């Protein structure tokens, strides 16, 4: 096992009815800014429930944070928060609202141009504290310190991570996910699945607990993902999915093991240039990525084939082929296509994607920092 430091300070309030407990979690006397997305929380009544829980607090609201949140929109919230002397943020929504709120939290006290937090990884020394009410299990953003923000004007979709932007608390009420459209449920399952493979499908590091934990999370997604789509109102299924997605990217399974993340980096460029949903990009890239890097990932791919897909027979290569095929079939069965062509993207799109990776310095990716533009070209070609 590799050396690691692990600390996750986010307090989780899990279960039906927990929004009412917000009143005990938000600091007394706080000037709160509620942030939300394009209106789902208005339509579903979740925002009303949050407002009711915060009776007696000074509350402002900022709506309109879009999927793949943009710097352009988020800076409007930063201006509002500065003007209203906001000292606590409350994100109500999915990963985009939570990520956007992390950026807002870091940008409010930032002295320079906040875009530098992403573009130059400029150090931040403080952030406004915030909590979240999660409505879409997928990203793990509710219990991690990463955020992904897009600058619409320049087609940059960039990541920043900082312990100062761990949520103070997150409310995870599975019933708030009943209203998700099937596409978003499927996206969430695929995103969580790929978060796990980014930390699991690398090379063996004698990390037995992390491996078994990752396999358990993958198996839960395989079991409960289809059920969540077929039977939208099933508390047990929604609860398991929600906690699985959180555990998939809260630092636990990634502690002490090598990590990849190349699939995500290629995926971000697909979103930046073609506007695909985050999970759609992952469903396209992952099967091709595993195939292209099957030698580097040989031992873990065999373990994945055996323990996750129950493949014991045939040659090693045949088992790896089948495990990759099962992965692709699983994504497709959820209604998430795994080929670029299905999204109307052809071979002519590949050079601009490679140019984006180059411009963003993403040329030495993966668990061995050896996955460069030649590999990326192969992956995109195989994904056509
Ligand atoms: O905007 P509203 O109206 O709220 O609607 C949203 C949005 O259209 C809707 N939705 C959310 N909860 C709902 C609901 N509709 C009905 N009922 C509900 N309960 O779903 C749509 C998608 O929401 P979004 O927040 O964009 O989805 P997701 O949670 O998948 O977040 C994706 C973003 O997170 C980033 C992605 O890159 C992308 O920008 N990621 C963040 C990560 C992190 N912070 O650790 C890691 C991930 O790898 C990922 O990169
Ligand atoms: Zn992701």
PDB file of N, CA and C and ligand atoms in Angstrom, residues 37-41 44 65 67-69 94-97 99 102 135-136 138-141 144 146-148 157 176-177 179-181 184 191 195 249 264 268 278, ligand 1:
ATOM      1  N   UNK A  37     -29.741  25.457  -9.320  1.00  0.00           N
ATOM      2  CA  UNK A  37     -29.520  25.307 -10.758  1.00  0.00           C
ATOM      3  C   UNK A  37     -30.616  25.923 -11.601  1.00  0.00           C
ATOM      4  N   UNK A  38     -31.044  25.175 -12.611  1.00  0.00           N
ATOM      5  CA  UNK A  38     -31.973  25.723 -13.593  1.00  0.00           C
ATOM      6  C   UNK A  38     -33.425  25.657 -13.184  1.00  0.00           C
ATOM      7  N   UNK A  39     -33.718  25.223 -11.981  1.00  0.00           N
ATOM      8  CA  UNK A  39     -35.104  25.273 -11.527  1.00  0.00           C
ATOM      9  C   UNK A  39     -35.690  23.950 -11.064  1.00  0.00           C
ATOM     10  N   UNK A  40     -34.950  22.840 -11.184  1.00  0.00           N
ATOM     11  CA  UNK A  40     -35.535  21.569 -10.734  1.00  0.00           C
ATOM     12  C   UNK A  40     -35.911  21.645  -9.254  1.00  0.00           C
ATOM     13  N   UNK A  41     -35.099  22.312  -8.448  1.00  0.00           N
ATOM     14  CA  UNK A  41     -35.410  22.346  -7.005  1.00  0.00           C
ATOM     15  C   UNK A  41     -36.615  23.224  -6.691  1.00  0.00           C
ATOM     16  N   UNK A  44     -39.600  20.768  -7.803  1.00  0.00           N
ATOM     17  CA  UNK A  44     -39.790  19.590  -6.953  1.00  0.00           C
ATOM     18  C   UNK A  44     -40.187  19.946  -5.523  1.00  0.00           C
ATOM     19  N   UNK A  65     -27.472  28.319 -11.971  1.00  0.00           N
ATOM     20  CA  UNK A  65     -26.189  27.642 -12.225  1.00  0.00           C
ATOM     21  C   UNK A  65     -26.480  26.476 -13.176  1.00  0.00           C
ATOM     22  N   UNK A  67     -25.797  23.097 -15.816  1.00  0.00           N
ATOM     23  CA  UNK A  67     -24.970  21.882 -15.846  1.00  0.00           C
ATOM     24  C   UNK A  67     -23.615  22.237 -16.469  1.00  0.00           C
ATOM     25  N   UNK A  68     -22.548  21.674 -15.966  1.00  0.00           N
ATOM     26  CA  UNK A  68     -21.199  22.112 -16.341  1.00  0.00           C
ATOM     27  C   UNK A  68     -21.085  23.615 -16.051  1.00  0.00           C
ATOM     28  N   UNK A  69     -21.070  23.963 -14.769  1.00  0.00           N
ATOM     29  CA  UNK A  69     -21.229  25.368 -14.361  1.00  0.00           C
ATOM     30  C   UNK A  69     -20.155  26.264 -14.977  1.00  0.00           C
ATOM     31  N   UNK A  94     -27.384  19.292  -7.867  1.00  0.00           N
ATOM     32  CA  UNK A  94     -26.453  18.231  -8.242  1.00  0.00           C
ATOM     33  C   UNK A  94     -25.010  18.702  -8.208  1.00  0.00           C
ATOM     34  N   UNK A  95     -24.156  17.937  -8.856  1.00  0.00           N
ATOM     35  CA  UNK A  95     -22.724  18.221  -8.832  1.00  0.00           C
ATOM     36  C   UNK A  95     -22.390  19.586  -9.406  1.00  0.00           C
ATOM     37  N   UNK A  96     -23.146  20.018 -10.390  1.00  0.00           N
ATOM     38  CA  UNK A  96     -22.829  21.315 -11.003  1.00  0.00           C
ATOM     39  C   UNK A  96     -23.050  22.455 -10.013  1.00  0.00           C
ATOM     40  N   UNK A  97     -24.148  22.388  -9.284  1.00  0.00           N
ATOM     41  CA  UNK A  97     -24.425  23.450  -8.313  1.00  0.00           C
ATOM     42  C   UNK A  97     -23.394  23.394  -7.179  1.00  0.00           C
ATOM     43  N   UNK A  99     -20.267  22.085  -7.293  1.00  0.00           N
ATOM     44  CA  UNK A  99     -18.970  22.527  -7.812  1.00  0.00           C
ATOM     45  C   UNK A  99     -18.939  24.046  -7.980  1.00  0.00           C
ATOM     46  N   UNK A 102     -18.488  25.707  -4.740  1.00  0.00           N
ATOM     47  CA  UNK A 102     -17.103  25.641  -4.253  1.00  0.00           C
ATOM     48  C   UNK A 102     -16.276  26.771  -4.870  1.00  0.00           C
ATOM     49  N   UNK A 135     -29.210  16.578  -4.664  1.00  0.00           N
ATOM     50  CA  UNK A 135     -30.419  16.067  -5.326  1.00  0.00           C
ATOM     51  C   UNK A 135     -30.100  15.075  -6.439  1.00  0.00           C
ATOM     52  N   UNK A 136     -28.803  14.830  -6.707  1.00  0.00           N
ATOM     53  CA  UNK A 136     -28.435  13.945  -7.812  1.00  0.00           C
ATOM     54  C   UNK A 136     -27.165  13.170  -7.424  1.00  0.00           C
ATOM     55  N   UNK A 138     -24.039  11.252  -7.988  1.00  0.00           N
ATOM     56  CA  UNK A 138     -23.185  11.058  -9.166  1.00  0.00           C
ATOM     57  C   UNK A 138     -21.737  11.417  -8.888  1.00  0.00           C
ATOM     58  N   UNK A 139     -21.509  12.669  -8.583  1.00  0.00           N
ATOM     59  CA  UNK A 139     -20.141  13.202  -8.625  1.00  0.00           C
ATOM     60  C   UNK A 139     -19.324  12.952  -7.368  1.00  0.00           C
ATOM     61  N   UNK A 140     -19.984  12.810  -6.226  1.00  0.00           N
ATOM     62  CA  UNK A 140     -19.249  12.748  -4.960  1.00  0.00           C
ATOM     63  C   UNK A 140     -18.844  14.129  -4.467  1.00  0.00           C
ATOM     64  N   UNK A 141     -19.201  15.163  -5.225  1.00  0.00           N
ATOM     65  CA  UNK A 141     -18.807  16.526  -4.863  1.00  0.00           C
ATOM     66  C   UNK A 141     -19.300  16.906  -3.470  1.00  0.00           C
ATOM     67  N   UNK A 144     -16.324  15.792  -1.219  1.00  0.00           N
ATOM     68  CA  UNK A 144     -14.920  15.920  -1.603  1.00  0.00           C
ATOM     69  C   UNK A 144     -14.566  17.389  -1.784  1.00  0.00           C
ATOM     70  N   UNK A 146     -13.072  18.774  -4.575  1.00  0.00           N
ATOM     71  CA  UNK A 146     -12.772  19.100  -5.972  1.00  0.00           C
ATOM     72  C   UNK A 146     -13.937  19.827  -6.613  1.00  0.00           C
ATOM     73  N   UNK A 147     -13.637  20.577  -7.659  1.00  0.00           N
ATOM     74  CA  UNK A 147     -14.684  21.250  -8.425  1.00  0.00           C
ATOM     75  C   UNK A 147     -14.221  21.411  -9.864  1.00  0.00           C
ATOM     76  N   UNK A 148     -15.189  21.341 -10.781  1.00  0.00           N
ATOM     77  CA  UNK A 148     -14.889  21.473 -12.205  1.00  0.00           C
ATOM     78  C   UNK A 148     -15.715  22.638 -12.744  1.00  0.00           C
ATOM     79  N   UNK A 157     -12.578  23.594 -19.606  1.00  0.00           N
ATOM     80  CA  UNK A 157     -13.264  22.942 -18.481  1.00  0.00           C
ATOM     81  C   UNK A 157     -12.172  22.442 -17.542  1.00  0.00           C
ATOM     82  N   UNK A 176     -35.271  12.809  -2.371  1.00  0.00           N
ATOM     83  CA  UNK A 176     -35.110  13.992  -3.235  1.00  0.00           C
ATOM     84  C   UNK A 176     -34.607  13.607  -4.625  1.00  0.00           C
ATOM     85  N   UNK A 177     -34.263  12.346  -4.817  1.00  0.00           N
ATOM     86  CA  UNK A 177     -33.775  11.911  -6.134  1.00  0.00           C
ATOM     87  C   UNK A 177     -34.875  11.230  -6.953  1.00  0.00           C
ATOM     88  N   UNK A 179     -37.364  12.424  -8.376  1.00  0.00           N
ATOM     89  CA  UNK A 179     -37.829  13.218  -9.525  1.00  0.00           C
ATOM     90  C   UNK A 179     -36.819  13.269 -10.666  1.00  0.00           C
ATOM     91  N   UNK A 180     -35.685  12.636 -10.497  1.00  0.00           N
ATOM     92  CA  UNK A 180     -34.656  12.696 -11.552  1.00  0.00           C
ATOM     93  C   UNK A 180     -35.149  12.044 -12.841  1.00  0.00           C
ATOM     94  N   UNK A 181     -34.908  12.686 -13.987  1.00  0.00           N
ATOM     95  CA  UNK A 181     -35.220  12.012 -15.252  1.00  0.00           C
ATOM     96  C   UNK A 181     -34.280  10.811 -15.437  1.00  0.00           C
ATOM     97  N   UNK A 184     -30.621  11.371 -16.133  1.00  0.00           N
ATOM     98  CA  UNK A 184     -29.734  11.819 -15.051  1.00  0.00           C
ATOM     99  C   UNK A 184     -29.431  10.699 -14.061  1.00  0.00           C
ATOM    100  N   UNK A 191     -21.188   7.851 -13.898  1.00  0.00           N
ATOM    101  CA  UNK A 191     -20.142   8.704 -13.320  1.00  0.00           C
ATOM    102  C   UNK A 191     -19.523   8.032 -12.093  1.00  0.00           C
ATOM    103  N   UNK A 195     -15.713   6.792 -11.535  1.00  0.00           N
ATOM    104  CA  UNK A 195     -14.873   7.261 -10.417  1.00  0.00           C
ATOM    105  C   UNK A 195     -14.189   6.072  -9.743  1.00  0.00           C
ATOM    106  N   UNK A 249     -16.243   8.692  -4.431  1.00  0.00           N
ATOM    107  CA  UNK A 249     -15.259   9.773  -4.615  1.00  0.00           C
ATOM    108  C   UNK A 249     -15.174  10.684  -3.395  1.00  0.00           C
ATOM    109  N   UNK A 264     -11.381  10.724 -17.323  1.00  0.00           N
ATOM    110  CA  UNK A 264     -12.031  11.991 -16.999  1.00  0.00           C
ATOM    111  C   UNK A 264     -11.441  13.164 -17.791  1.00  0.00           C
ATOM    112  N   UNK A 268     -13.565  15.528 -20.183  1.00  0.00           N
ATOM    113  CA  UNK A 268     -13.775  16.971 -19.992  1.00  0.00           C
ATOM    114  C   UNK A 268     -13.603  17.729 -21.306  1.00  0.00           C
ATOM    115  N   UNK A 278     -21.369  15.048 -18.739  1.00  0.00           N
ATOM    116  CA  UNK A 278     -20.129  14.477 -18.208  1.00  0.00           C
ATOM    117  C   UNK A 278     -20.113  12.947 -18.310  1.00  0.00           C
TER     118      UNK A 278
HETATM  119  O1  LIG B   1     -30.220  22.576 -13.053  1.00  0.00           O
HETATM  120  P1  LIG B   1     -31.414  21.903 -12.494  1.00  0.00           P
HETATM  121  O2  LIG B   1     -32.688  22.529 -12.918  1.00  0.00           O
HETATM  122  O3  LIG B   1     -31.333  21.734 -10.996  1.00  0.00           O
HETATM  123  O4  LIG B   1     -31.522  20.426 -13.134  1.00  0.00           O
HETATM  124  C1  LIG B   1     -30.490  19.478 -13.044  1.00  0.00           C
HETATM  125  C2  LIG B   1     -29.656  19.401 -14.311  1.00  0.00           C
HETATM  126  O5  LIG B   1     -30.396  19.771 -15.428  1.00  0.00           O
HETATM  127  C3  LIG B   1     -31.092  18.102 -12.975  1.00  0.00           C
HETATM  128  N1  LIG B   1     -31.447  17.659 -11.615  1.00  0.00           N
HETATM  129  C4  LIG B   1     -30.645  17.614 -10.531  1.00  0.00           C
HETATM  130  N2  LIG B   1     -31.300  17.075  -9.488  1.00  0.00           N
HETATM  131  C5  LIG B   1     -32.561  16.813  -9.912  1.00  0.00           C
HETATM  132  C6  LIG B   1     -32.658  17.183 -11.264  1.00  0.00           C
HETATM  133  N3  LIG B   1     -33.786  17.045 -11.975  1.00  0.00           N
HETATM  134  C7  LIG B   1     -34.866  16.504 -11.347  1.00  0.00           C
HETATM  135  N4  LIG B   1     -34.828  16.089 -10.053  1.00  0.00           N
HETATM  136  C8  LIG B   1     -33.701  16.229  -9.304  1.00  0.00           C
HETATM  137  N5  LIG B   1     -33.667  15.762  -8.040  1.00  0.00           N
HETATM  138  O6  LIG B   1     -30.074  17.244 -13.464  1.00  0.00           O
HETATM  139  C9  LIG B   1     -29.320  17.945 -14.440  1.00  0.00           C
HETATM  140  C10 LIG B   1     -27.855  17.654 -14.266  1.00  0.00           C
HETATM  141  O7  LIG B   1     -27.367  18.193 -13.061  1.00  0.00           O
HETATM  142  P2  LIG B   1     -25.797  18.320 -12.796  1.00  0.00           P
HETATM  143  O8  LIG B   1     -25.621  18.914 -11.452  1.00  0.00           O
HETATM  144  O9  LIG B   1     -25.142  18.998 -13.953  1.00  0.00           O
HETATM  145  O10 LIG B   1     -25.325  16.800 -12.830  1.00  0.00           O
HETATM  146  P3  LIG B   1     -24.168  16.063 -12.061  1.00  0.00           P
HETATM  147  O11 LIG B   1     -24.478  15.887 -10.624  1.00  0.00           O
HETATM  148  O12 LIG B   1     -23.935  14.851 -12.859  1.00  0.00           O
HETATM  149  O13 LIG B   1     -22.913  17.043 -12.140  1.00  0.00           O
HETATM  150  C11 LIG B   1     -22.099  17.112 -13.268  1.00  0.00           C
HETATM  151  C12 LIG B   1     -20.978  18.106 -13.053  1.00  0.00           C
HETATM  152  O14 LIG B   1     -20.085  17.669 -12.005  1.00  0.00           O
HETATM  153  C13 LIG B   1     -18.743  17.624 -12.504  1.00  0.00           C
HETATM  154  C14 LIG B   1     -18.946  17.348 -13.965  1.00  0.00           C
HETATM  155  O15 LIG B   1     -17.809  17.650 -14.723  1.00  0.00           O
HETATM  156  C15 LIG B   1     -20.121  18.243 -14.304  1.00  0.00           C
HETATM  157  O16 LIG B   1     -19.703  19.568 -14.490  1.00  0.00           O
HETATM  158  N6  LIG B   1     -17.960  16.659 -11.734  1.00  0.00           N
HETATM  159  C16 LIG B   1     -17.590  16.977 -10.474  1.00  0.00           C
HETATM  160  C17 LIG B   1     -16.777  16.170  -9.714  1.00  0.00           C
HETATM  161  C18 LIG B   1     -16.353  16.531  -8.355  1.00  0.00           C
HETATM  162  N7  LIG B   1     -16.634  17.719  -7.868  1.00  0.00           N
HETATM  163  O17 LIG B   1     -15.730  15.733  -7.663  1.00  0.00           O
HETATM  164  C19 LIG B   1     -16.255  14.907 -10.223  1.00  0.00           C
HETATM  165  C20 LIG B   1     -16.927  14.431 -11.467  1.00  0.00           C
HETATM  166  O18 LIG B   1     -16.033  13.604 -12.141  1.00  0.00           O
HETATM  167  C21 LIG B   1     -17.391  15.501 -12.390  1.00  0.00           C
HETATM  168  O19 LIG B   1     -16.333  15.952 -13.211  1.00  0.00           O
END
